CSV table of C-alpha atoms and ligand atoms in Angstrom, one decimal:
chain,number,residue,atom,x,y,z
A,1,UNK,CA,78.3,117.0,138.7
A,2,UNK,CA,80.1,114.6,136.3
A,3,UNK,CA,80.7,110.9,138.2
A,4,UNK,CA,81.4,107.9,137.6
A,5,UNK,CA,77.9,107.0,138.5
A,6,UNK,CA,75.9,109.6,136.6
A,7,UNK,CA,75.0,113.1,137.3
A,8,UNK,CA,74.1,114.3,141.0
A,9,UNK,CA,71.4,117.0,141.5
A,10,UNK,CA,71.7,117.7,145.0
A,11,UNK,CA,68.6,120.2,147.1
A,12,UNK,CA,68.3,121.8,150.5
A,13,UNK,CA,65.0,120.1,150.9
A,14,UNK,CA,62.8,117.2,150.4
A,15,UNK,CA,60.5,119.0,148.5
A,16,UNK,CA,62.9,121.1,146.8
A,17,UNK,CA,64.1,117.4,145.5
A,18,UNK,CA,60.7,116.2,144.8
A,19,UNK,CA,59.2,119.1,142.9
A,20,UNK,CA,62.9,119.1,140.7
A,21,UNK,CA,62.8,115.7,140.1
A,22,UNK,CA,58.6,115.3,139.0
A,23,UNK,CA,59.3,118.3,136.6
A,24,UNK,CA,62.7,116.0,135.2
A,25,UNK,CA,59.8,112.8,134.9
A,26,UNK,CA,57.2,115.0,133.1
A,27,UNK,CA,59.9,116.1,130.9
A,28,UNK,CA,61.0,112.6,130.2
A,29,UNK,CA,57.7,111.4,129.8
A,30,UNK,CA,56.5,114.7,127.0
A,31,UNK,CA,60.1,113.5,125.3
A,32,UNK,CA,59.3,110.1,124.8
A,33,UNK,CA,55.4,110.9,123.5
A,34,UNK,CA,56.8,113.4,121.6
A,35,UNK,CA,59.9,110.9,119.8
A,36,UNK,CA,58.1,107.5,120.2
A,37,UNK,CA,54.5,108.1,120.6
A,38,UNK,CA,54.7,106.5,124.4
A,39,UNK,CA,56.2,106.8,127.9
A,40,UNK,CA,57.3,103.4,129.2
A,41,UNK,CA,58.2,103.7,132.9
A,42,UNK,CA,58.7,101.7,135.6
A,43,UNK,CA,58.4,102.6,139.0
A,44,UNK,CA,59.7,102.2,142.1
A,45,UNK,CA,58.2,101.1,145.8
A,46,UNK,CA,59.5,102.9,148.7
A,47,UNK,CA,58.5,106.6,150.8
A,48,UNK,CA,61.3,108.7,148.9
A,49,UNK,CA,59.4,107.4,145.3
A,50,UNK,CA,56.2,107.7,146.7
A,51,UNK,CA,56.9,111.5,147.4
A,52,UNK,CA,57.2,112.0,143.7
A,53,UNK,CA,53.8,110.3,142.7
A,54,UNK,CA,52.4,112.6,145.4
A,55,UNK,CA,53.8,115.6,143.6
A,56,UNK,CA,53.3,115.0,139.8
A,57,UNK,CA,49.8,113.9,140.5
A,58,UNK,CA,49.4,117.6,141.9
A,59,UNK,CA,47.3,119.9,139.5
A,60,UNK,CA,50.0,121.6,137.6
A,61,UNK,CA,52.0,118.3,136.7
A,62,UNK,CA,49.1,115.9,136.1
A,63,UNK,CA,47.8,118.7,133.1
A,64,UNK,CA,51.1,118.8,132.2
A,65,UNK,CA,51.2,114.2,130.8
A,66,UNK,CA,49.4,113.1,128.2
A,67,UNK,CA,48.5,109.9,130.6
A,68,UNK,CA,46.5,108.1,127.6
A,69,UNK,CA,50.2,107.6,126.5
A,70,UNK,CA,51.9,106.6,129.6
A,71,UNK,CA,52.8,102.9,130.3
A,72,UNK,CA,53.6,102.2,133.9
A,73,UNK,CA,55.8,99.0,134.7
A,74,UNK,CA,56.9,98.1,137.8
A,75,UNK,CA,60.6,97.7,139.0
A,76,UNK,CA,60.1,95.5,141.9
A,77,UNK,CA,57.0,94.3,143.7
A,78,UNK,CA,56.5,92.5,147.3
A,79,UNK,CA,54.6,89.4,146.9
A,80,UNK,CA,51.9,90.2,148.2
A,81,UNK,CA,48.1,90.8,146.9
A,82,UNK,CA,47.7,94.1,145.4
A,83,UNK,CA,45.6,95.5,148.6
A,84,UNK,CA,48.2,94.7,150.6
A,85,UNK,CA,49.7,97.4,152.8
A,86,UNK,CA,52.8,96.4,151.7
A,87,UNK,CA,52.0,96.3,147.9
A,88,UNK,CA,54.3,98.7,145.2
A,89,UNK,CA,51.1,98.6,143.6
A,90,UNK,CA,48.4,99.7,145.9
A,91,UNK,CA,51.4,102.3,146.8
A,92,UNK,CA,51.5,103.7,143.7
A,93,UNK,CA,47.8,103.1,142.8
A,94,UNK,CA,46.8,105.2,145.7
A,95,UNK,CA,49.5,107.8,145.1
A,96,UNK,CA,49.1,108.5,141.7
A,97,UNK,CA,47.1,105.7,139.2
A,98,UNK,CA,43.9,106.6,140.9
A,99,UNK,CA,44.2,110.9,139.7
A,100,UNK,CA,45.4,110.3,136.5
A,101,UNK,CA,44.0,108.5,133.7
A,102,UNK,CA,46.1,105.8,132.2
A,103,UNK,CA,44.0,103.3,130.2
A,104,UNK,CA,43.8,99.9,132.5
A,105,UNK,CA,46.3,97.7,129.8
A,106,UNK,CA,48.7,100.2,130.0
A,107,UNK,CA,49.0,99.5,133.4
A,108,UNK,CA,51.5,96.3,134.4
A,109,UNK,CA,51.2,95.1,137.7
A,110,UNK,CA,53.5,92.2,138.9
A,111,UNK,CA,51.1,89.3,140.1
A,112,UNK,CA,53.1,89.5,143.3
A,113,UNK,CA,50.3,87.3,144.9
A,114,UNK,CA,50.8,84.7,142.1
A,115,UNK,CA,51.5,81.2,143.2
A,116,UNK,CA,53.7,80.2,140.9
A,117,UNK,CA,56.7,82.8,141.0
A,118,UNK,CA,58.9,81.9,138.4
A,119,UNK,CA,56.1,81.8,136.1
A,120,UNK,CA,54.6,85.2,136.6
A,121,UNK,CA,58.6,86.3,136.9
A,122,UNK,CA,59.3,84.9,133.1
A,123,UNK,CA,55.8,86.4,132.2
A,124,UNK,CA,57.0,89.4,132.9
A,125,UNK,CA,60.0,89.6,131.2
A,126,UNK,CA,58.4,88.4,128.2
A,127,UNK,CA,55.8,91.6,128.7
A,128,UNK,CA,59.0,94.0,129.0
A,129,UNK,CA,60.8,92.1,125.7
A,130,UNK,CA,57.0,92.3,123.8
A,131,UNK,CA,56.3,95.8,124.8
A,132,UNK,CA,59.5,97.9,124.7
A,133,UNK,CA,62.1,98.9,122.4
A,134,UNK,CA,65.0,96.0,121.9
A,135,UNK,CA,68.0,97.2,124.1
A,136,UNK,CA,71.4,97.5,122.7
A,137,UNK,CA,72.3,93.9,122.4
A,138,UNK,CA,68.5,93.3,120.8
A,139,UNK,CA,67.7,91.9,124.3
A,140,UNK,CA,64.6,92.1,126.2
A,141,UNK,CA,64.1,95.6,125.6
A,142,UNK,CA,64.6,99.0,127.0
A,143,UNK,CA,62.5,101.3,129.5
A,144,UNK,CA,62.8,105.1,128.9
A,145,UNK,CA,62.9,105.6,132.5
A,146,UNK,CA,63.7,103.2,135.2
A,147,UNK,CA,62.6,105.1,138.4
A,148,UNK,CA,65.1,103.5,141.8
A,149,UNK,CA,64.9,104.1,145.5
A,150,UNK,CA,67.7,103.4,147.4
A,151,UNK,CA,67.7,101.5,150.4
A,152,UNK,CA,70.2,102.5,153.5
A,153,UNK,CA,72.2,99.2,152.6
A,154,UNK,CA,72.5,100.4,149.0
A,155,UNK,CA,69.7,98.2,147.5
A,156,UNK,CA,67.8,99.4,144.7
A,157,UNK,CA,64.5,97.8,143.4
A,158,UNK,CA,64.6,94.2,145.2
A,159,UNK,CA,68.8,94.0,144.4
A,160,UNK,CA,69.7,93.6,148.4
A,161,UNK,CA,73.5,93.1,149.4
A,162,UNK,CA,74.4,89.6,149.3
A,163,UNK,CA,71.3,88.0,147.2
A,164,UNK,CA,72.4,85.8,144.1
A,165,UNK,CA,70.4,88.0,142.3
A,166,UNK,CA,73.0,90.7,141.9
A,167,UNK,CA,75.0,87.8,139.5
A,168,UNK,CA,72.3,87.8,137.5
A,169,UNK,CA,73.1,88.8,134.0
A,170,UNK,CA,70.6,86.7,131.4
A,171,UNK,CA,66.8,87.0,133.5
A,172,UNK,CA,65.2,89.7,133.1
A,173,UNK,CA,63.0,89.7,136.2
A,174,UNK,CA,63.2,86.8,138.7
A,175,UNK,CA,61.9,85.9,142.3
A,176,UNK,CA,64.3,86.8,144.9
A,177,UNK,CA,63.8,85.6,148.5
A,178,UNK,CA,65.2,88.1,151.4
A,179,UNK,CA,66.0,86.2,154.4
A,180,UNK,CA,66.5,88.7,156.6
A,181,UNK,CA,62.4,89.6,155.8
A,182,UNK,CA,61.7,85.7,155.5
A,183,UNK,CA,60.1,87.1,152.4
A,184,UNK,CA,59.7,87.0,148.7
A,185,UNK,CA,60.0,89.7,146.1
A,186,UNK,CA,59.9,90.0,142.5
A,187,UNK,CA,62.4,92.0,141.0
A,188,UNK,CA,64.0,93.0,137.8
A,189,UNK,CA,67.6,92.7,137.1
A,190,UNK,CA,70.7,94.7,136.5
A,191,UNK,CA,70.6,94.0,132.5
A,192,UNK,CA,66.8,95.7,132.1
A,193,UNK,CA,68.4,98.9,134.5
A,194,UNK,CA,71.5,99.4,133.0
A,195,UNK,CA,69.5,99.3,129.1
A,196,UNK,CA,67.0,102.0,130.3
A,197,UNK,CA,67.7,105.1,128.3
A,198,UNK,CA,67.0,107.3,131.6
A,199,UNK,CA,67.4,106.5,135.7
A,200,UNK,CA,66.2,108.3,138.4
A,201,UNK,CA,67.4,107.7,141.4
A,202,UNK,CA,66.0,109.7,144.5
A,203,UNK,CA,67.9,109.4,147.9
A,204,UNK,CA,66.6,111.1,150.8
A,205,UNK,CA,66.8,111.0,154.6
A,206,UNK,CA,69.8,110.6,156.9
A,207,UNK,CA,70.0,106.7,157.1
A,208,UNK,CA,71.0,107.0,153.3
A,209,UNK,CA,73.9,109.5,154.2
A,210,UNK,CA,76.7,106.7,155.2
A,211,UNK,CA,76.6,104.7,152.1
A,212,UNK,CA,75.8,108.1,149.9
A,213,UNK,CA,79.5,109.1,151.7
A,214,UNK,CA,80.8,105.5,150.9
A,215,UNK,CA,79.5,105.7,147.4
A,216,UNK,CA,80.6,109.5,146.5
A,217,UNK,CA,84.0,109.8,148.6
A,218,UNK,CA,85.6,109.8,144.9
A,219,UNK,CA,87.7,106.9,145.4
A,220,UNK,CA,87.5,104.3,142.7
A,221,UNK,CA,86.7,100.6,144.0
A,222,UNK,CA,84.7,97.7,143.5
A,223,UNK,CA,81.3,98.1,143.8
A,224,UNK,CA,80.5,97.7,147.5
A,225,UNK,CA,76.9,98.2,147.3
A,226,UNK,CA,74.2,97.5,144.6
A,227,UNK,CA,73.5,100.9,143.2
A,228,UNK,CA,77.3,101.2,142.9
A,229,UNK,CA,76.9,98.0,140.4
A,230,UNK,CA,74.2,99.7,137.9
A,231,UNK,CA,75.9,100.6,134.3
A,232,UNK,CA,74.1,102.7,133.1
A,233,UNK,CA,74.0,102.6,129.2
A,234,UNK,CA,71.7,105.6,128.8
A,235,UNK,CA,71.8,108.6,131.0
A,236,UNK,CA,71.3,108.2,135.0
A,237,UNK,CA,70.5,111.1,137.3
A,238,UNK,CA,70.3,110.8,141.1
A,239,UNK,CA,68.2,113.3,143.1
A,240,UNK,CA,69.3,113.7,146.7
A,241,UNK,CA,69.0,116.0,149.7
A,242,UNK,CA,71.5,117.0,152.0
A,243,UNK,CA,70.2,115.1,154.5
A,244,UNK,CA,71.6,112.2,152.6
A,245,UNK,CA,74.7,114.0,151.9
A,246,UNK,CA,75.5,116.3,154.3
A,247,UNK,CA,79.7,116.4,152.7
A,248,UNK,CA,78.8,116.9,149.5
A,249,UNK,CA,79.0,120.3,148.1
A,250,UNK,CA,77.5,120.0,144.3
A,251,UNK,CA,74.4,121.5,144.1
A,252,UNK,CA,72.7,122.1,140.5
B,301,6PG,C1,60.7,98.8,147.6
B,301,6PG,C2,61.7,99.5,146.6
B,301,6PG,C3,63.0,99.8,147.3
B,301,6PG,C4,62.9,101.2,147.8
B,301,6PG,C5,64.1,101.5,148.7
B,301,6PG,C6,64.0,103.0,149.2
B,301,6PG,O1,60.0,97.9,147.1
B,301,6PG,O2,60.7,99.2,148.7
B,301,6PG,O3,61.8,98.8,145.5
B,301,6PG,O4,64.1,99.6,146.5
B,301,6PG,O5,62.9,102.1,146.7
B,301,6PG,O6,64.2,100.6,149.8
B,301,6PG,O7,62.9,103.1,150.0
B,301,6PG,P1,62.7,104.4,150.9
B,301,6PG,O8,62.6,105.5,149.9
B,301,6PG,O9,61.4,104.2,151.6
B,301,6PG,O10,63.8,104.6,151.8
């Protein structure tokens, strides 16, 4: 399906979902080896991602990366140390860095524990605009895939309704404090998504389905929601079940 916000691969299952969309990363990732000699990804916290590490790092799909050439960014990190239960890192570490072997300095954590936010936020961005490909307007660079959750409020990464950081059009990654959590994040911003020449966006469960329905009832609006606001400059895919979209009938 054709949208306004990209192309919708819609499964039965969760796993149906999973196994489609680690076969779409592995493809994404031999693409990008293949074109540009490296894979520069940045993944995403949250269950629904953390399904998909579990899958590619299965036999079939780990022989199936060249990992030496896989560079793994992060979208969005809680601040946090990186044994933390709540860590994006240790999430993905334990999930997937720890059965495949990526060489340690291709491997960019976000210092959530880091005193000094806006520093380590700026040192970050300056990683993204030193290690990747300029982005359209020469800015700070392009991922070739930008991997998103989406939260049952419509966040994606650490963009949450009503946060300043939605405005954001010139940082690339910034501190963002959630209230409602009484907590910080670090998150990148709408202008590093929208360059990314791919996005995957996985949406699973029934708490997703009201603001999947809000999001897909064809009607065009202002963006309501964050992942409504993404502009995708490159090509952006979502993967969802029907439990998140029980009235939608496209199914690829
Ligand atoms: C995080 C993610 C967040 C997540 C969504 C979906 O750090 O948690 O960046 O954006 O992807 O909240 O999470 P679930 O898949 O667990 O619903």
């Amino acid at each position: 399906m054709e949208l306004d916000h990209g192309n919708l691969h819609l499964f039965d299952t969760p796993e149906a979902l999973f196994d489609a969309a680690a076969r779409r990363w592995v493809a994404l990732a031999r693409e990008a080896v293949d074109h540009r000699g490296g894979f520069h990804v940045a993944l995403s916290g949250g269950s629904t991602p953390k399904a998909l590490y579990e899958r590619l790092s299965r036999p079939d799909l780990r022989a199936a990366v060249d990992w030496e050439r896989v560079h793994i960014y992060f979208g969005d990190e809680r601040c946090v140390p990186p044994d933390h239960a709540d860590s994006n890192y240790r999430m993905v570490k334990e999930s997937l860095l720890q059965d495949v072997s990526i060489p340690a300095v291709q491997i960019h954590r976000m210092m959530g524990e880091s005193e000094d936010l806006e520093a380590t936020a700026d040192g970050y961005a300056q990683l993204l605009a030193g290690r990747l490909s300029p982005d359209a307007d020469g800015g700070a660079g392009r991922f070739d895939l930008v991997m998103l959750g989406m939260g049952p409020d419509g966040h994606v990464a650490s963009l949450f309704p009503q946060t300043p950081v939605l405005e954001e059009r010139h940082r690339r990654v910034t501190p963002v404090h959630l209230p409602q959590q009484s907590a910080w994040r670090l998150t990148i911003t709408f202008p590093v998504i929208d360059a990314a020449r791919h996005i995957m966006l996985l949406v699973a469960g029934q708490t997703k389905a009201p603001v999947m329905k809000e999001v897909f009832d064809g009607r065009r609006r202002k963006p309501r929601f964050p992942v409504e606001m993404i502009q995708p400059q490159g090509e952006m895919e979502w993967y969802v079940d029907r439990a998140a979209a029980p009235e939608l009938t496209e199914v690829t």
